[in-house]
Amino acid sequence: MLALNFVASSSDYLLGIDIGGTAIKAAAFSCEGKPLSTRTEPTLDGRLKDGRPAWAVAVRQLVADFAGELAAPARHIGLSAPGLAAADQRSIASLPNRLAGIEGFDWADWLGQRVLVLNDAHAALLGEVWQGAALACRNVVMLTLGTGVGGAAMVDGALLRGHFGRAGHLGHVTVDYSGKTASIFGMPGALEVAIGNYNVGERSGGRFADSSDLLKAAGEGDGAAQAVWEQSVQALGCAIGSFINAFDPEVVVLGGGVAGAGEALWLPLKRVLAKVEWRPFGEGVPVVPAKLGGWAGTFGAAWEAMRAASGAAACR
Amino acid sequence: MLALNFVASSSDYLLGIDIGGTAIKAAAFSCEGKPLSTRTEPTLDGRLKDGRPAWAVAVRQLVADFAGELAAPARHIGLSAPGLAAADQRSIASLPNRLAGIEGFDWADWLGQRVLVLNDAHAALLGEVWQGAALACRNVVMLTLGTGVGGAAMVDGALLRGHFGRAGHLGHVTVDYSGKTASIFGMPGALEVAIGNYNVGERSGGRFADSSDLLKAAGEGDGAAQAVWEQSVQALGCAIGSFINAFDPEVVVLGGGVAGAGEALWLPLKRVLAKVEWRPFGEGVPVVPAKLGGWAGTFGAAWEAMRAASGAAACR
């Protein structure tokens, strides 16, 4: 009797790489989506190694390390990073003030094989659709509530990219057009001004450094902290209701540190949505926490690289 | 020598029908898009004729009149109306409080031939892409500034419909989350609250009935009127800048009566956008007036009906 071999051939794996501000995460998946192995390296933004950006050298090493571990090069590589992906998806076309050298850096040339490059928020949404909180959905809005607010949208089964690849920058949508503070892209009263970690200090008159400080005080009955947080959740709820009217999703996914605040976020957010959401057929749109945490980008990058390859030959 | 016949066979025409609150507009086009003939009938919302809604009877008569005039039934019929189009595009699935009887009204059954039904703002955008201000564009945001504010978006070549067909309701996106007034769908400080004609009275402390009254006074140096209008344009500019960040269009098209206000709109709007728009590659996104006026919906409905039919057989 033949011994059936259920283990995928070693050449059949996808690699998803996500370059963040502090860490580079990489994960290998079987073509069916099973996570096989993960690795993390520091980004070392701004440093050089052998005359090259340290992040570039680290990514090349990570790819080699996986090839060693899994005894073959990856069949498909997807790479996500902040900034606007170029139309040919070979590089990041625009990312001012961070990861110097990444603009126009051709990853296929550097790694010696095809690499699909995409925006990190786009990748995170795709990851959640592939194996996360928006599993198999065709209409999705995702917000990542962290230092700033990242966003992405999928409508009618297609991830929205737009003319320059900037579609889905939902943290830079106004929720207060007469607001004095603008987001880094110049939008007054942007959503990330209202709930991003980076300006909790400004919102609280300098009393708190970030959302967890603010929420701790609010939880202990600090009325001023509660009022600040209430405003933030009101802004977030109105923004989500607005995105529902603009994109008509079947699910809204919230990721990032602030989304992990538990009932302090979810209970008041539900109350706001009950007031401001348009519910033409009775039910509201489910608003749910992300499932893949900081690894969502690696999932989405790997999946998109496989999907972008021609159908039948995508995975042998 | 044979006489070449350059006139389209009489059976080769498309019909676009747009049902509005006061008028039903219909236009016939050659398959190449040349307008052949137009007709208009009053909607008579709420009235019956032979026990049927007057608008239904009027549409059937219009279709028959075109068939008589052009000596054949239309090859493809598209019909646009307010409300959410059903997923099968045979009817309007939701439109509370207006055009009683239209929810679920099956137009193919009523007219005895296939009819493609779509939302009126979606149709207007498609019309402007087919033959108007967004000719051949793949990434478009359109706002119709009238009684309220209608909207639609096309991204990466696809009109956004969404889970229930409500994508693009951009008049119901907040620009002021602490605003006291809500749009008809419950969104506080919605864009249409800030610039829709319907609440110029509220915005001006009861002094003006609509935007043209307000603009006339502002033009004559009325400081209070100027201040109200300035706020409206600030809100509109921030909303447009936000939609640019959310959808990444190559053009933004403004239609409706308020868009016809001339320099009183366009000059201050340009100033606001110069401040709030994110311009990663230097240039701003062109913001342009619609070209097809009140007929855009008939163009888009006719075009979409042809596009929805199978490729080669779409027009013989």
XYZ file of C-alpha atoms in Angstrom:
632
model
C 0.000 0.000 0.000
C 1.283 3.435 -0.913
C 1.898 5.917 1.840
C -0.165 9.001 0.978
C 1.732 12.208 1.407
C -0.469 14.968 2.815
C 2.396 17.374 3.294
C 2.538 20.095 0.636
C 5.553 19.946 -1.604
C 8.149 22.260 -0.126
C 8.013 24.601 -3.118
C 4.370 25.386 -2.458
C 4.395 28.233 -0.042
C 3.450 31.897 -0.090
C 5.367 34.594 1.717
C 3.767 37.721 3.152
C 6.055 40.509 4.381
C 4.809 43.585 6.204
C 7.182 46.487 6.798
C 6.075 48.606 9.742
C 7.619 51.570 11.499
C 9.379 49.461 14.128
C 9.226 45.843 12.951
C 9.250 43.799 9.777
C 6.947 40.822 10.045
C 7.027 37.911 7.660
C 4.893 34.800 7.478
C 4.879 31.752 5.231
C 1.596 30.086 4.288
C 0.644 26.981 2.409
C -1.295 27.704 -0.772
C -4.436 26.731 1.131
C -3.673 29.442 3.643
C -2.259 27.486 6.560
C 0.355 29.532 8.420
C 3.621 27.590 8.347
C 6.159 29.830 10.018
C 6.688 33.445 11.091
C 9.693 35.692 11.607
C 10.168 39.237 12.894
C 13.060 41.658 12.481
C 13.521 45.276 13.602
C 12.945 47.833 10.831
C 15.816 50.119 11.908
C 14.314 52.981 9.914
C 17.027 55.398 8.800
C 19.990 53.049 9.305
C 22.187 51.628 6.570
C 23.811 48.205 6.281
C 26.505 47.709 3.649
C 25.359 50.995 2.114
C 21.777 49.841 1.734
C 18.738 50.655 3.899
C 18.703 48.237 6.808
C 15.056 47.287 6.084
C 15.984 46.183 2.564
C 18.837 44.018 3.800
C 16.630 42.531 6.516
C 13.898 41.603 4.037
C 16.397 39.881 1.743
C 17.731 37.920 4.681
C 14.213 36.958 5.801
C 13.395 35.631 2.336
C 16.627 33.601 2.349
C 15.908 32.295 5.847
C 12.464 31.021 4.820
C 13.965 29.434 1.706
C 16.421 27.634 3.936
C 13.826 26.541 6.455
C 11.307 25.385 3.846
C 13.924 24.051 1.439
C 12.819 26.131 -1.547
C 12.175 29.714 -2.602
C 8.639 31.006 -2.017
C 6.288 30.512 -4.928
C 4.680 33.944 -4.430
C 5.845 36.931 -2.385
C 3.627 39.823 -1.358
C 5.042 42.836 0.464
C 3.079 45.536 2.229
C 4.319 48.856 3.531
C 2.961 52.272 4.411
C 2.562 54.704 1.510
C 0.996 54.564 -1.924
C 1.791 51.505 -4.001
C 2.792 52.172 -7.602
C 0.266 51.266 -10.298
C 2.489 48.373 -11.463
C 2.642 47.115 -7.854
C 6.427 46.678 -7.984
C 7.209 49.439 -5.487
C 5.894 52.029 -3.056
C 5.546 55.222 -5.126
C 5.038 57.751 -2.335
C 5.919 57.792 1.362
C 7.273 61.131 2.548
C 9.360 61.383 5.716
C 9.638 57.699 6.555
C 11.630 54.665 5.388
C 13.996 56.816 3.326
C 14.804 55.116 0.041
C 11.607 53.088 -0.224
C 9.985 55.376 -2.806
C 10.493 53.627 -6.136
C 12.569 50.822 -4.561
C 11.985 47.883 -6.923
C 11.460 44.805 -4.800
C 11.524 42.316 -7.669
C 14.962 43.574 -8.703
C 16.182 43.416 -5.129
C 14.847 39.952 -4.327
C 15.382 38.444 -7.766
C 11.821 37.234 -8.161
C 8.383 38.649 -8.710
C 7.058 40.594 -5.685
C 3.595 42.101 -5.404
C 3.739 45.377 -3.441
C 0.710 46.890 -1.764
C -0.287 49.457 0.821
C -0.290 48.106 4.388
C -3.883 49.061 5.188
C -5.040 47.478 1.921
C -3.126 44.331 2.843
C -4.654 44.223 6.332
C -8.175 44.366 4.900
C -7.403 41.579 2.440
C -5.960 39.495 5.260
C -9.161 39.881 7.293
C -11.204 38.881 4.221
C -9.009 35.833 3.582
C -8.877 34.428 7.105
C -10.141 36.983 9.590
C -13.138 38.977 10.744
C -14.468 39.640 7.229
C -14.093 36.074 6.001
C -15.340 35.719 2.414
C -17.088 39.102 2.505
C -17.377 41.244 -0.652
C -18.157 44.604 0.979
C -15.922 45.617 3.852
C -14.712 48.775 5.577
C -11.695 48.393 7.844
C -10.261 50.968 10.233
C -7.030 50.531 12.162
C -7.174 52.658 15.304
C -3.589 53.179 16.370
C -1.175 56.099 16.461
C -3.193 57.480 13.570
C -6.168 55.900 11.860
C -5.622 53.676 8.826
C -8.351 52.537 6.527
C -9.295 50.481 3.520
C -12.471 49.477 1.722
C -13.636 46.619 -0.457
C -16.801 47.150 -2.506
C -18.560 44.598 -4.715
C -15.665 42.203 -4.210
C -12.900 44.591 -5.273
C -10.376 46.239 -2.990
C -10.525 49.965 -3.736
C -7.176 51.332 -4.947
C -8.096 54.419 -6.974
C -6.149 56.611 -9.343
C -2.947 56.862 -7.260
C -3.551 53.913 -4.931
C -4.692 56.144 -2.085
C -8.320 54.999 -1.833
C -9.301 54.102 1.710
C -7.335 56.773 3.598
C -10.282 56.971 5.973
C -8.334 58.476 8.858
C -7.990 61.592 6.716
C -11.674 62.210 6.214
C -13.131 65.199 8.060
C -15.631 64.738 10.854
C -15.417 68.418 11.880
C -14.831 70.800 8.985
C -14.266 73.766 11.284
C -11.760 71.844 13.417
C -8.569 73.734 14.182
C -6.288 70.702 14.015
C -5.553 69.027 10.699
C -4.303 65.525 9.915
C -0.809 65.058 8.489
C -2.316 65.408 5.016
C -3.974 68.716 5.904
C -7.571 67.736 6.536
C -9.224 69.805 9.304
C -10.972 67.793 12.003
C -9.981 64.483 10.428
C -11.060 61.219 12.030
C -7.523 60.513 13.211
C -7.447 63.889 14.937
C -10.548 62.789 16.838
C -9.446 59.321 17.913
C -5.805 58.697 16.973
C -3.408 57.988 19.802
C -0.998 60.630 18.584
C -3.013 63.560 19.803
C -4.636 62.303 22.996
C -2.445 64.924 24.674
C -4.005 67.741 22.672
C -7.528 66.405 23.177
C -7.097 66.102 26.944
C -5.405 69.425 27.585
C -2.071 67.654 28.060
C -3.309 65.348 30.833
C -2.864 62.005 29.062
C -0.190 60.540 26.844
C -2.274 57.985 24.975
C -5.656 56.276 24.795
C -4.889 53.661 27.422
C -3.998 56.379 29.979
C -7.155 58.230 29.031
C -9.327 55.119 29.300
C -7.822 54.119 32.618
C -8.733 57.501 34.099
C -12.193 57.400 32.547
C -12.723 53.934 34.025
C -11.799 55.259 37.454
C -14.522 57.901 37.212
C -12.529 60.911 35.987
C -15.295 63.061 34.512
C -13.025 65.103 32.258
C -11.439 61.959 30.817
C -14.891 60.462 30.277
C -15.989 63.580 28.390
C -12.939 63.488 26.118
C -13.457 59.805 25.343
C -17.181 60.307 24.748
C -16.359 62.908 22.091
C -13.898 60.539 20.442
C -16.429 57.723 20.287
C -19.124 60.087 18.999
C -16.757 61.106 16.197
C -15.853 57.491 15.448
C -19.501 56.420 15.397
C -20.463 59.202 13.029
C -17.488 58.354 10.814
C -18.457 54.678 10.726
C -22.065 55.602 9.951
C -20.762 57.851 7.190
C -18.582 55.113 5.711
C -21.601 52.831 5.792
C -23.478 55.378 3.663
C -20.501 55.871 1.361
C -19.358 52.246 0.854
C -22.350 50.141 1.959
C -20.330 47.374 3.618
C -21.718 44.134 5.032
C -19.213 44.353 7.881
C -17.004 47.037 9.462
C -13.770 45.719 10.977
C -11.886 47.667 13.657
C -8.242 46.850 14.284
C -5.372 48.508 16.111
C -4.693 49.099 19.784
C -7.706 51.316 20.476
C -10.017 48.594 19.108
C -8.722 46.403 21.934
C -10.169 48.722 24.584
C -13.037 46.323 25.222
C -16.430 47.469 26.476
C -15.157 50.998 27.003
C -15.154 51.270 23.219
C -17.813 48.854 22.049
C -20.704 49.782 24.355
C -20.748 53.544 23.695
C -19.984 52.942 20.005
C -23.098 50.771 19.706
C -25.157 53.527 21.318
C -23.874 56.125 18.847
C -24.505 53.864 15.851
C -28.053 53.139 17.008
C -28.684 56.867 16.657
C -26.774 57.815 13.513
C -26.734 54.719 11.306
C -29.125 54.512 8.369
C -30.728 51.066 8.536
C -32.927 50.780 5.444
C -33.709 47.115 6.036
C -33.878 47.214 9.841
C -30.597 45.672 10.926
C -27.408 47.618 11.455
C -24.126 46.644 9.823
C -22.038 44.430 12.153
C -19.031 46.295 13.556
C -16.502 43.726 14.747
C -12.926 43.537 16.048
C -10.174 42.449 13.688
C -8.976 38.885 14.189
C -5.442 38.830 12.831
C -3.957 41.620 14.933
C -0.580 42.883 13.770
C -0.218 39.986 11.334
C -3.118 40.931 9.071
C -0.784 42.597 6.559
C 1.284 39.455 6.078
C -1.862 37.420 5.408
C -3.204 39.947 2.910
C 0.112 40.433 1.113
C 0.609 36.696 0.683
C -2.959 36.138 -0.508
C -2.881 39.027 -2.957
C 0.410 37.820 -4.429
C -1.192 34.440 -5.094
C -4.396 35.979 -6.469
C -2.455 38.283 -8.770
C -0.676 35.320 -10.366
C -2.576 33.671 -13.188
C -5.422 31.445 -12.002
C -4.594 27.778 -12.392
C -0.835 28.167 -12.132
C -1.064 30.203 -8.936
C -0.232 27.215 -6.776
C 0.724 23.802 -8.076
C -23.056 51.197 -57.462
C -24.703 50.259 -54.206
C -26.037 53.030 -52.063
C -24.418 52.661 -48.669
C -26.843 53.082 -45.825
C -25.223 54.936 -42.932
C -28.476 55.291 -40.999
C -28.746 52.869 -38.095
C -31.415 50.259 -38.497
C -34.497 51.515 -36.673
C -34.296 48.676 -34.152
C -30.925 49.862 -32.927
C -31.666 52.320 -30.177
C -31.274 52.488 -26.433
C -33.796 54.093 -24.119
C -32.856 55.812 -20.869
C -35.656 56.767 -18.486
C -35.121 58.840 -15.351
C -37.964 59.167 -12.841
C -37.595 62.300 -10.740
C -39.757 63.881 -8.079
C -41.537 66.184 -10.533
C -40.704 64.956 -14.044
C -40.012 61.747 -15.919
C -37.338 62.277 -18.555
C -36.686 59.831 -21.341
C -34.127 59.857 -24.128
C -33.384 57.554 -27.041
C -29.790 57.037 -28.194
C -28.162 55.232 -31.066
C -25.958 52.365 -29.919
C -22.974 54.643 -30.534
C -24.455 57.117 -28.063
C -25.950 59.759 -30.334
C -29.066 61.277 -28.745
C -31.978 60.710 -31.130
C -35.012 62.056 -29.336
C -36.194 63.139 -25.893
C -39.528 63.298 -24.098
C -40.662 64.595 -20.703
C -43.795 63.844 -18.690
C -44.923 64.987 -15.228
C -44.348 62.389 -12.493
C -47.624 63.120 -10.679
C -46.316 61.403 -7.546
C -49.170 59.998 -5.476
C -51.788 60.036 -8.236
C -53.392 57.007 -9.824
C -54.432 56.398 -13.428
C -56.670 53.378 -14.174
C -55.833 52.115 -10.672
C -52.085 52.231 -11.307
C -49.497 54.791 -10.175
C -49.518 57.617 -12.696
C -45.715 57.383 -13.108
C -45.975 53.740 -14.176
C -48.631 54.512 -16.770
C -46.599 57.480 -18.038
C -43.454 55.373 -18.461
C -45.343 52.718 -20.407
C -46.789 55.391 -22.670
C -43.340 56.962 -23.187
C -41.900 53.616 -24.228
C -44.770 53.131 -26.680
C -44.353 56.661 -28.051
C -40.642 56.079 -28.772
C -41.474 52.751 -30.393
C -43.939 54.560 -32.646
C -41.564 57.390 -33.472
C -38.572 55.120 -34.145
C -40.634 52.341 -35.739
C -39.434 49.594 -33.359
C -39.157 48.749 -29.683
C -35.956 49.842 -27.927
C -33.195 47.260 -27.967
C -32.193 48.073 -24.378
C -34.037 50.017 -21.681
C -32.412 51.434 -18.571
C -34.476 53.103 -15.864
C -33.172 55.210 -13.005
C -35.056 56.415 -9.951
C -34.333 57.551 -6.410
C -33.878 54.816 -3.820
C -31.868 51.623 -3.581
C -31.931 49.375 -6.635
C -32.518 45.677 -5.942
C -29.545 43.337 -6.381
C -31.155 41.808 -9.485
C -31.605 45.319 -10.927
C -35.242 44.666 -11.875
C -36.746 47.088 -9.356
C -36.165 49.739 -6.730
C -35.987 47.831 -3.421
C -36.237 50.733 -0.981
C -37.615 54.264 -1.234
C -39.582 55.322 1.825
C -42.107 58.164 1.663
C -41.947 58.879 -2.065
C -43.308 57.372 -5.293
C -45.675 55.050 -3.409
C -45.765 51.633 -5.046
C -42.291 51.766 -6.597
C -40.676 49.498 -3.978
C -40.492 46.090 -5.637
C -42.314 47.302 -8.772
C -40.998 44.963 -11.482
C -40.322 47.052 -14.554
C -39.647 44.141 -16.897
C -43.060 42.672 -16.085
C -44.720 46.038 -16.566
C -43.033 46.930 -19.840
C -42.889 43.413 -21.273
C -39.158 43.496 -21.944
C -35.892 43.455 -20.026
C -35.291 46.681 -18.081
C -32.160 47.475 -16.110
C -33.030 49.489 -12.981
C -30.505 51.623 -11.145
C -30.247 54.394 -8.580
C -30.539 57.871 -10.091
C -27.254 59.213 -8.700
C -25.446 56.096 -9.942
C -26.998 56.649 -13.363
C -25.958 60.309 -13.430
C -22.337 59.397 -12.735
C -22.359 56.769 -15.474
C -23.853 59.300 -17.872
C -21.050 61.772 -17.159
C -18.485 59.000 -17.708
C -20.121 57.970 -21.002
C -20.533 61.397 -22.580
C -19.984 64.116 -20.011
C -17.491 65.743 -17.670
C -15.807 62.457 -16.668
C -15.497 61.092 -20.199
C -13.753 57.710 -20.196
C -12.532 58.131 -16.594
C -12.125 55.118 -14.295
C -12.055 56.930 -10.930
C -14.787 59.483 -10.370
C -16.663 61.108 -7.510
C -19.875 62.916 -8.406
C -21.972 65.153 -6.166
C -25.335 66.579 -7.128
C -25.927 69.762 -5.158
C -29.671 70.343 -5.196
C -32.470 70.163 -2.638
C -30.296 67.635 -0.858
C -26.912 66.314 -1.935
C -26.730 63.193 -4.070
C -23.563 61.258 -4.706
C -21.933 58.362 -6.467
C -18.435 57.006 -6.941
C -16.589 54.926 -9.502
C -13.276 53.366 -8.440
C -10.896 51.357 -10.624
C -13.471 51.386 -13.427
C -16.368 50.013 -11.383
C -19.394 51.951 -10.202
C -19.681 51.339 -6.454
C -22.990 49.710 -5.524
C -22.257 47.922 -2.242
C -24.135 45.349 -0.229
C -27.599 46.962 -0.505
C -26.916 49.276 -3.459
C -26.484 52.300 -1.223
C -22.808 53.034 -1.872
C -22.212 56.656 -2.801
C -24.759 58.317 -0.514
C -22.234 61.099 -0.030
C -24.747 63.717 1.047
C -25.236 61.629 4.190
C -21.643 61.669 5.328
C -20.898 63.778 8.406
C -18.762 66.891 8.157
C -19.641 67.977 11.709
C -20.169 65.117 14.138
C -21.458 67.388 16.878
C -23.929 69.093 14.539
C -27.434 69.442 15.938
C -29.209 68.884 12.630
C -29.237 65.439 11.010
C -29.858 64.386 7.425
C -33.026 62.455 6.563
C -31.113 59.238 7.295
C -30.085 60.459 10.747
C -26.485 61.554 10.232
C -25.544 64.599 12.377
C -23.931 67.449 10.477
C -24.210 65.659 7.150
C -22.899 67.312 3.997
C -26.426 67.962 2.768
C -27.227 69.755 6.009
C -24.281 72.046 5.263
C -25.020 72.866 1.625
C -28.367 71.384 0.560
C -31.002 73.842 -0.609
C -33.590 72.340 1.716
C -32.199 73.936 4.848
C -30.862 77.287 3.669
C -33.625 78.710 5.856
C -32.231 77.027 8.962
C -28.658 77.986 8.110
C -29.542 81.632 7.577
C -31.788 82.130 10.594
C -34.844 82.069 8.327
C -33.678 84.914 6.097
C -33.378 83.032 2.822
C -35.508 80.413 1.110
C -32.838 78.790 -1.036
C -29.254 79.028 -2.253
C -29.991 81.460 -5.073
C -31.601 83.933 -2.642
C -28.632 83.499 -0.325
C -26.097 83.980 -3.113
C -27.893 87.037 -4.475
C -27.694 88.737 -1.076
C -24.068 87.678 -0.628
C -23.256 89.115 -4.061
C -24.840 92.419 -3.045
C -22.518 92.650 -0.036
C -24.720 91.229 2.717
C -22.130 90.213 5.316
C -24.324 87.719 7.130
C -25.229 85.986 3.876
C -21.549 85.891 2.901
C -20.661 84.272 6.225
C -23.326 81.581 5.830
C -22.181 80.811 2.304
C -18.522 80.742 3.327
C -19.334 78.078 5.920
C -21.187 76.026 3.320
C -18.263 76.159 0.881
C -15.787 75.323 3.658
C -17.870 72.245 4.472
C -18.137 71.289 0.796
C -14.401 71.716 0.241
C -13.527 69.587 3.249
C -16.020 66.957 2.107
C -14.535 66.902 -1.400
C -11.030 66.672 0.043
C -12.241 63.807 2.237
C -13.794 61.977 -0.710
C -10.501 62.410 -2.564
C -8.743 60.637 0.324
C -11.430 57.951 0.513
C -11.963 57.190 -3.197
C -8.862 58.634 -4.929
C -10.672 59.928 -8.025
C -9.063 61.424 -11.115
C -11.939 63.907 -11.359
C -14.692 65.224 -9.088
C -17.885 66.234 -10.910
C -20.366 68.675 -9.367
C -23.914 68.762 -10.715
C -27.229 70.207 -9.562
C -28.477 73.757 -9.228
C -25.924 74.926 -6.658
C -23.078 73.826 -8.970
C -24.434 76.357 -11.457
C -23.707 79.261 -9.077
C -20.629 80.239 -11.103
C -17.651 81.985 -9.557
C -19.479 82.442 -6.252
C -19.002 78.702 -5.808
C -15.879 77.856 -7.780
C -13.492 80.567 -6.563
C -13.896 80.020 -2.814
C -14.061 76.249 -3.346
C -10.661 76.340 -5.050
C -9.250 78.289 -2.114
C -10.537 75.740 0.390
C -9.199 72.801 -1.617
C -5.770 74.432 -1.909
C -5.654 74.273 1.899
C -7.223 70.926 2.710
C -6.508 68.654 -0.253
C -3.739 66.059 0.011
C -1.708 66.359 -3.197
C 0.926 63.610 -3.038
C 2.128 64.217 -6.581
C 1.765 68.002 -6.632
C -1.392 68.567 -8.657
C -4.861 68.690 -7.178
C -7.707 66.587 -8.511
C -9.753 68.539 -11.097
C -13.161 69.542 -9.733
C -15.433 70.288 -12.681
C -19.079 71.063 -13.402
C -21.307 68.320 -14.766
C -22.031 68.552 -18.486
C -25.296 66.710 -18.967
C -27.430 68.656 -16.514
C -30.770 67.079 -15.658
C -30.377 64.529 -18.459
C -27.352 62.712 -17.022
C -29.535 59.953 -15.566
C -31.062 59.108 -18.941
C -27.590 58.817 -20.495
C -26.296 56.607 -17.707
C -29.377 54.378 -17.587
C -29.282 53.784 -21.337
C -25.536 53.088 -21.339
C -25.694 50.720 -18.378
C -28.556 48.769 -19.965
C -26.411 48.260 -23.060
C -23.300 47.385 -21.031
C -25.217 44.883 -18.911
C -26.337 42.989 -22.017
C -23.875 40.432 -23.309
C -20.949 41.958 -25.192
C -21.205 41.309 -28.916
C -24.979 41.057 -29.039
C -25.429 44.318 -27.132
C -26.156 46.264 -30.282
C -26.478 44.774 -33.750
